[in-house]
Amino acid sequence: MSAPDVGPVRREWNGFLLALGFLSRLPVLRFARYSDEEFGRCARWFVPVGVLLGTLAVLPSVLLLKSSAWVAVWTTLGVSLLISGAFHEDGLADTFDGLGGGLDREQKLAIMKDSRLGTYGAAALFVSLQLRAAALVAIGPMWPVAFVATQGVSRAPAVALMALLPEARHAEGKPKPNADRDPAPAAWIGLGLAVLVTVVAVWIADLAWSWILVAAVLCALLLRSLLRRQIGGYTGDALGATQQLTEVVAYVGLVAIG
């Protein structure tokens, strides 16, 4: 189905709503017009949508910042899980189950498609949540800035992988933005927006926070190589895992840099 003939502003707003509905449980899709072309374009909005979702997750924790950093951080992570419906966490678990438990490409893809949680996936979720919480607390008073910035930047590698790799399989789960069109423009736009978000974070905090962008680029390159060897391309689960791993690497790197 082709996209309706609308102006550029309305088209981009519609793409933003589609991206927001795709990456979260917020009831916004009722206000958007769906078409294959519109949905294929919405990946360019993943970075700003990530910033928005991160901001919404942090807001309830503002009242807790003076009481306990641990409580504030875990509250933020919990709200983030509720808003996103643990969308990316599900991808992380399925990807680790598939890559860790499968003996060949077909078996890995079959395990990743299975909704049941396995040992590898459970371990990955536990380590990811614990590392994110501990690292955010260790970052100090500026952790909300790190969280919001990384929520945006960590979406860019997922968009990049759609341009760097073919789909490992088709017609699986939610439709993938850019699955039926050239994803390169969205990847470049996502990178540009990720650079912008990183610049703002550096301006607010410290030059060392440019590591957030470095982490995103490193994860995109490493996961491109891993996924190509393991399953021959990307899946929706692998894109979710990419966001999660980028987030962890960004936080841990910030702590290491000090």
Short mmCIF file of C-alpha atoms in Angstrom, two decimals:
data_model
loop_
_atom_site.label_atom_id
_atom_site.label_comp_id
_atom_site.label_asym_id
_atom_site.label_seq_id
_atom_site.Cartn_x
_atom_site.Cartn_y
_atom_site.Cartn_z
CA MET A 1 0.00 0.00 0.00
CA SER A 2 1.45 3.37 -0.99
CA ALA A 3 1.72 6.32 1.37
CA PRO A 4 -0.96 9.02 1.21
CA ASP A 5 -0.02 12.26 -0.51
CA VAL A 6 0.69 14.57 2.43
CA GLY A 7 3.08 17.44 3.10
CA PRO A 8 6.64 16.84 4.37
CA VAL A 9 5.89 18.08 7.91
CA ARG A 10 2.86 15.83 8.31
CA ARG A 11 4.78 12.93 6.76
CA GLU A 12 7.66 13.30 9.23
CA TRP A 13 5.24 13.67 12.15
CA ASN A 14 3.52 10.51 11.04
CA GLY A 15 6.90 8.75 10.85
CA PHE A 16 7.70 9.92 14.36
CA LEU A 17 4.41 8.50 15.67
CA LEU A 18 5.04 5.19 13.91
CA ALA A 19 8.54 4.97 15.41
CA LEU A 20 7.20 5.85 18.85
CA GLY A 21 4.49 3.22 18.60
CA PHE A 22 6.96 0.64 17.30
CA LEU A 23 9.49 1.16 20.12
CA SER A 24 7.06 1.59 23.00
CA ARG A 25 3.69 0.67 24.43
CA LEU A 26 2.46 4.24 24.27
CA PRO A 27 -0.97 4.35 22.55
CA VAL A 28 0.00 6.61 19.66
CA LEU A 29 -0.53 4.39 16.64
CA ARG A 30 -4.20 5.29 16.56
CA PHE A 31 -3.13 8.80 15.52
CA ALA A 32 -0.79 7.60 12.77
CA ARG A 33 -1.46 6.55 9.19
CA TYR A 34 0.20 3.27 8.32
CA SER A 35 1.62 2.38 4.94
CA ASP A 36 4.61 0.27 3.92
CA GLU A 37 6.43 3.37 2.69
CA GLU A 38 5.69 5.40 5.82
CA PHE A 39 6.72 2.55 8.10
CA GLY A 40 9.88 1.96 6.09
CA ARG A 41 10.88 5.57 6.67
CA CYS A 42 10.25 5.72 10.42
CA ALA A 43 13.64 4.26 11.47
CA ARG A 44 15.16 7.71 11.01
CA TRP A 45 13.23 8.71 14.15
CA PHE A 46 14.63 5.96 16.39
CA VAL A 47 17.26 8.21 18.02
CA PRO A 48 14.93 11.10 19.01
CA VAL A 49 12.29 8.59 20.10
CA GLY A 50 14.92 6.97 22.32
CA VAL A 51 15.70 10.36 23.89
CA LEU A 52 11.99 10.93 24.52
CA LEU A 53 11.50 7.50 26.08
CA GLY A 54 14.58 7.98 28.24
CA THR A 55 13.29 11.34 29.44
CA LEU A 56 9.90 9.89 30.32
CA ALA A 57 11.58 7.06 32.25
CA VAL A 58 13.77 9.46 34.25
CA LEU A 59 11.03 11.91 35.22
CA PRO A 60 9.44 9.80 38.03
CA SER A 61 12.89 9.39 39.60
CA VAL A 62 13.47 13.12 40.05
CA LEU A 63 11.72 13.03 43.41
CA LEU A 64 14.00 10.18 44.53
CA LEU A 65 17.37 11.66 43.54
CA LYS A 66 18.08 13.09 47.00
CA SER A 67 17.05 9.95 48.86
CA SER A 68 18.87 7.03 47.24
CA ALA A 69 20.69 6.79 43.93
CA TRP A 70 20.01 3.05 43.80
CA VAL A 71 16.28 3.50 44.29
CA ALA A 72 16.19 6.27 41.68
CA VAL A 73 18.14 4.23 39.14
CA TRP A 74 16.10 1.06 39.59
CA THR A 75 12.88 3.09 39.41
CA THR A 76 14.06 4.57 36.11
CA LEU A 77 14.93 1.15 34.72
CA GLY A 78 11.56 -0.21 35.85
CA VAL A 79 9.63 2.65 34.25
CA SER A 80 11.67 2.20 31.09
CA LEU A 81 10.69 -1.47 30.96
CA LEU A 82 7.03 -0.56 31.38
CA ILE A 83 7.11 2.12 28.67
CA SER A 84 8.94 -0.05 26.15
CA GLY A 85 7.20 -3.30 27.06
CA ALA A 86 10.72 -4.75 27.55
CA PHE A 87 10.91 -4.72 23.75
CA HIS A 88 14.70 -4.62 23.49
CA GLU A 89 15.23 -6.83 26.54
CA ASP A 90 13.20 -9.51 24.82
CA GLY A 91 15.47 -9.22 21.79
CA LEU A 92 18.56 -9.49 24.01
CA ALA A 93 17.31 -12.67 25.67
CA ASP A 94 16.22 -14.33 22.42
CA THR A 95 19.49 -13.44 20.70
CA PHE A 96 21.64 -14.87 23.49
CA ASP A 97 19.50 -18.01 23.63
CA GLY A 98 19.83 -18.49 19.88
CA LEU A 99 23.50 -17.69 19.46
CA GLY A 100 24.46 -19.54 22.63
CA GLY A 101 22.26 -22.61 22.24
CA GLY A 102 22.12 -23.21 18.49
CA LEU A 103 24.59 -25.44 16.69
CA ASP A 104 24.03 -24.05 13.19
CA ARG A 105 22.35 -21.10 11.48
CA GLU A 106 18.94 -22.73 11.15
CA GLN A 107 18.90 -23.88 14.76
CA LYS A 108 20.02 -20.48 16.03
CA LEU A 109 17.21 -18.75 14.11
CA ALA A 110 14.66 -21.31 15.34
CA ILE A 111 15.67 -20.79 18.97
CA MET A 112 15.56 -17.01 18.56
CA LYS A 113 12.01 -17.29 17.24
CA ASP A 114 10.95 -19.38 20.26
CA SER A 115 9.32 -17.12 22.86
CA ARG A 116 10.44 -19.30 25.77
CA LEU A 117 13.27 -17.96 27.92
CA GLY A 118 16.38 -20.11 28.14
CA THR A 119 19.45 -20.14 30.35
CA TYR A 120 21.55 -17.92 28.09
CA GLY A 121 18.77 -15.38 27.77
CA ALA A 122 18.01 -15.29 31.49
CA ALA A 123 21.69 -14.84 32.30
CA ALA A 124 22.03 -12.05 29.73
CA LEU A 125 19.03 -10.19 31.16
CA PHE A 126 20.31 -10.51 34.72
CA VAL A 127 23.81 -9.31 33.86
CA SER A 128 22.50 -6.49 31.65
CA LEU A 129 20.14 -5.07 34.28
CA GLN A 130 22.67 -5.39 37.09
CA LEU A 131 25.45 -3.79 35.06
CA ARG A 132 23.24 -0.94 33.91
CA ALA A 133 22.06 -0.18 37.45
CA ALA A 134 25.52 -0.41 39.02
CA ALA A 135 27.16 1.64 36.28
CA LEU A 136 24.55 4.40 36.40
CA VAL A 137 24.97 4.70 40.18
CA ALA A 138 28.75 4.78 39.74
CA ILE A 139 28.50 7.57 37.17
CA GLY A 140 27.28 9.87 39.92
CA PRO A 141 24.87 12.82 39.96
CA MET A 142 24.92 13.18 36.18
CA TRP A 143 23.58 9.68 35.58
CA PRO A 144 20.16 10.94 34.35
CA VAL A 145 21.93 12.77 31.52
CA ALA A 146 23.91 9.64 30.67
CA PHE A 147 20.74 7.58 30.69
CA VAL A 148 18.73 9.90 28.43
CA ALA A 149 21.59 10.45 25.97
CA THR A 150 22.39 6.75 25.75
CA GLN A 151 18.74 5.82 25.24
CA GLY A 152 18.88 7.87 22.07
CA VAL A 153 22.36 7.06 20.79
CA SER A 154 21.99 3.31 21.43
CA ARG A 155 19.22 3.14 18.81
CA ALA A 156 21.58 4.30 16.04
CA PRO A 157 23.57 1.02 15.75
CA ALA A 158 20.34 -0.91 15.22
CA VAL A 159 19.45 1.36 12.30
CA ALA A 160 22.99 1.02 10.96
CA LEU A 161 22.81 -2.78 11.01
CA MET A 162 19.74 -2.65 8.79
CA ALA A 163 21.93 -0.89 6.22
CA LEU A 164 25.03 -3.03 6.76
CA LEU A 165 23.41 -6.47 6.78
CA PRO A 166 20.64 -8.32 4.94
CA GLU A 167 17.66 -9.70 6.83
CA ALA A 168 18.38 -13.18 8.10
CA ARG A 169 14.76 -14.13 7.54
CA HIS A 170 11.49 -12.51 6.51
CA ALA A 171 7.93 -12.18 7.78
CA GLU A 172 8.84 -12.60 11.43
CA GLY A 173 7.07 -10.85 14.31
CA LYS A 174 6.67 -7.11 13.96
CA PRO A 175 7.47 -5.71 10.53
CA LYS A 176 10.91 -4.15 10.36
CA PRO A 177 11.29 -0.52 9.33
CA ASN A 178 13.26 -0.24 6.08
CA ALA A 179 12.80 -3.96 5.34
CA ASP A 180 11.49 -3.19 1.85
CA ARG A 181 13.53 -0.10 0.96
CA ASP A 182 17.07 1.23 1.03
CA PRO A 183 17.91 1.75 4.74
CA ALA A 184 21.08 3.77 4.09
CA PRO A 185 19.43 7.24 4.34
CA ALA A 186 17.85 6.35 7.69
CA ALA A 187 21.22 5.03 8.90
CA TRP A 188 22.98 8.28 8.02
CA ILE A 189 20.22 10.36 9.58
CA GLY A 190 20.37 8.18 12.71
CA LEU A 191 24.14 8.65 12.94
CA GLY A 192 23.78 12.41 12.53
CA LEU A 193 21.18 12.59 15.27
CA ALA A 194 23.33 10.36 17.50
CA VAL A 195 26.23 12.79 17.02
CA LEU A 196 23.94 15.69 17.95
CA VAL A 197 22.72 13.95 21.11
CA THR A 198 26.33 13.15 22.08
CA VAL A 199 27.38 16.77 21.55
CA VAL A 200 24.61 17.94 23.86
CA ALA A 201 25.64 15.36 26.50
CA VAL A 202 29.29 16.48 26.22
CA TRP A 203 28.24 20.11 26.59
CA ILE A 204 26.20 19.32 29.70
CA ALA A 205 28.67 16.94 31.31
CA ASP A 206 32.21 16.35 30.08
CA LEU A 207 34.25 15.70 26.94
CA ALA A 208 34.82 12.11 28.06
CA TRP A 209 31.13 11.49 27.41
CA SER A 210 31.89 11.37 23.71
CA TRP A 211 32.54 7.71 24.57
CA ILE A 212 28.78 7.19 24.22
CA LEU A 213 29.06 7.70 20.47
CA VAL A 214 32.26 5.64 20.27
CA ALA A 215 30.46 2.78 22.04
CA ALA A 216 27.66 2.92 19.48
CA VAL A 217 30.06 2.73 16.53
CA LEU A 218 32.09 -0.10 18.08
CA CYS A 219 28.98 -2.15 18.85
CA ALA A 220 27.64 -1.67 15.33
CA LEU A 221 30.89 -2.89 13.78
CA LEU A 222 31.40 -5.82 16.17
CA LEU A 223 27.81 -7.02 15.94
CA ARG A 224 27.86 -6.69 12.17
CA SER A 225 30.74 -9.18 12.07
CA LEU A 226 29.20 -11.49 14.67
CA LEU A 227 25.72 -11.63 13.16
CA ARG A 228 27.05 -12.13 9.64
CA ARG A 229 29.05 -15.15 10.77
CA GLN A 230 26.42 -16.62 13.06
CA ILE A 231 23.12 -16.15 11.21
CA GLY A 232 23.96 -14.41 7.95
CA GLY A 233 22.22 -11.12 8.73
CA TYR A 234 20.04 -9.32 11.24
CA THR A 235 16.74 -10.15 12.87
CA GLY A 236 14.42 -8.00 14.95
CA ASP A 237 15.74 -9.71 18.07
CA ALA A 238 19.32 -8.96 17.05
CA LEU A 239 18.48 -5.28 16.62
CA GLY A 240 17.03 -5.20 20.14
CA ALA A 241 20.13 -6.93 21.48
CA THR A 242 22.27 -4.35 19.69
CA GLN A 243 20.53 -1.52 21.51
CA GLN A 244 20.93 -3.28 24.87
CA LEU A 245 24.61 -4.11 24.41
CA THR A 246 25.37 -0.58 23.24
CA GLU A 247 23.67 0.78 26.35
CA VAL A 248 25.70 -1.47 28.65
CA VAL A 249 29.01 -0.71 26.89
CA ALA A 250 28.29 3.03 27.03
CA TYR A 251 27.58 3.05 30.79
CA VAL A 252 30.48 0.77 31.72
CA GLY A 253 32.82 2.80 29.54
CA LEU A 254 31.78 6.04 31.21
CA VAL A 255 32.56 4.50 34.59
CA ALA A 256 35.94 3.22 33.37
CA ILE A 257 36.85 6.63 31.94
CA GLY A 258 35.84 8.23 35.22
#
